[in-house]
């Protein structure tokens, strides 16, 4: 009986491993349309996405929005 339990357990683990290997990451950026703001680029990640500022833009930590780099420098260092 113990042998049968071990065999069944190994078969279940093998099935789980095969299922995990075959699971594909879905491109959340494409699936969600345009999830980021206009100044941001969508970066697909494993089972999620993130929005990164486009070149020439900087994340303003106060408003959590990408602003033009020159206006960000003026706002924080002027």
Short mmCIF file of C-alpha atoms in Angstrom, two decimals:
data_model
loop_
_atom_site.label_atom_id
_atom_site.label_comp_id
_atom_site.label_asym_id
_atom_site.label_seq_id
_atom_site.Cartn_x
_atom_site.Cartn_y
_atom_site.Cartn_z
CA UNK A 1 0.00 0.00 0.00
CA UNK A 2 2.81 2.42 0.85
CA UNK A 3 4.37 1.65 -2.54
CA UNK A 4 1.11 2.60 -4.29
CA UNK A 5 0.94 5.92 -2.42
CA UNK A 6 4.51 6.77 -3.44
CA UNK A 7 3.82 5.89 -7.07
CA UNK A 8 0.66 7.96 -7.14
CA UNK A 9 2.46 10.89 -5.49
CA UNK A 10 5.27 10.74 -8.07
CA UNK A 11 2.73 10.63 -10.92
CA UNK A 12 0.92 13.67 -9.51
CA UNK A 13 4.22 15.58 -9.18
CA UNK A 14 5.15 14.66 -12.75
CA UNK A 15 1.78 15.92 -14.06
CA UNK A 16 2.20 19.20 -12.15
CA UNK A 17 5.70 19.69 -13.56
CA UNK A 18 4.48 19.13 -17.12
CA UNK A 19 1.58 21.52 -16.59
CA UNK A 20 3.90 24.23 -15.20
CA UNK A 21 6.31 23.88 -18.12
CA UNK A 22 3.50 24.20 -20.65
CA UNK A 23 1.91 27.26 -19.04
CA UNK A 24 2.72 30.27 -21.20
CA UNK A 25 3.03 33.80 -19.97
CA UNK A 26 0.26 35.93 -21.48
CA UNK A 27 1.33 39.31 -22.83
CA UNK A 28 -0.64 41.50 -20.44
CA UNK A 29 0.28 44.64 -22.38
CA UNK A 30 -1.46 43.31 -25.50
CA UNK A 31 -4.30 41.65 -23.63
CA UNK A 32 -5.20 44.79 -21.68
CA UNK A 33 -4.99 47.14 -24.66
CA UNK A 34 -3.12 50.22 -23.44
CA UNK A 35 -2.77 49.86 -19.66
CA UNK A 36 -0.14 52.61 -19.30
CA UNK A 37 -0.36 56.38 -19.62
CA UNK A 38 0.65 58.20 -22.79
CA UNK A 39 4.21 58.99 -21.58
CA UNK A 40 4.86 55.39 -20.51
CA UNK A 41 5.85 52.12 -22.15
CA UNK A 42 4.26 48.84 -21.09
CA UNK A 43 6.77 46.14 -20.07
CA UNK A 44 5.37 42.61 -19.98
CA UNK A 45 6.58 40.61 -16.98
CA UNK A 46 5.82 37.13 -15.70
CA UNK A 47 2.06 37.12 -15.02
CA UNK A 48 1.92 40.92 -14.77
CA UNK A 49 3.15 44.13 -16.39
CA UNK A 50 4.79 47.40 -15.39
CA UNK A 51 4.77 50.88 -16.89
CA UNK A 52 8.12 52.59 -17.45
CA UNK A 53 8.69 56.20 -18.48
CA UNK A 54 9.58 56.75 -22.12
CA UNK A 55 12.98 58.16 -23.03
CA UNK A 56 13.20 61.83 -22.05
CA UNK A 57 10.61 61.42 -19.30
CA UNK A 58 11.14 60.92 -15.56
CA UNK A 59 8.84 59.48 -12.89
CA UNK A 60 7.76 62.20 -10.49
CA UNK A 61 7.59 60.46 -7.10
CA UNK A 62 5.11 63.01 -5.73
CA UNK A 63 2.41 62.47 -8.35
CA UNK A 64 3.45 59.01 -9.67
CA UNK A 65 3.31 60.24 -13.24
CA UNK A 66 5.95 60.58 -15.95
CA UNK A 67 6.84 64.20 -16.62
CA UNK A 68 9.23 65.80 -19.09
CA UNK A 69 12.75 65.53 -17.69
CA UNK A 70 13.43 69.29 -17.90
CA UNK A 71 10.20 70.13 -16.02
CA UNK A 72 11.03 67.47 -13.40
CA UNK A 73 14.49 69.00 -12.86
CA UNK A 74 12.99 72.48 -12.58
CA UNK A 75 10.36 71.32 -10.08
CA UNK A 76 12.84 69.47 -7.85
CA UNK A 77 16.08 71.44 -8.18
CA UNK A 78 15.10 75.01 -9.04
#
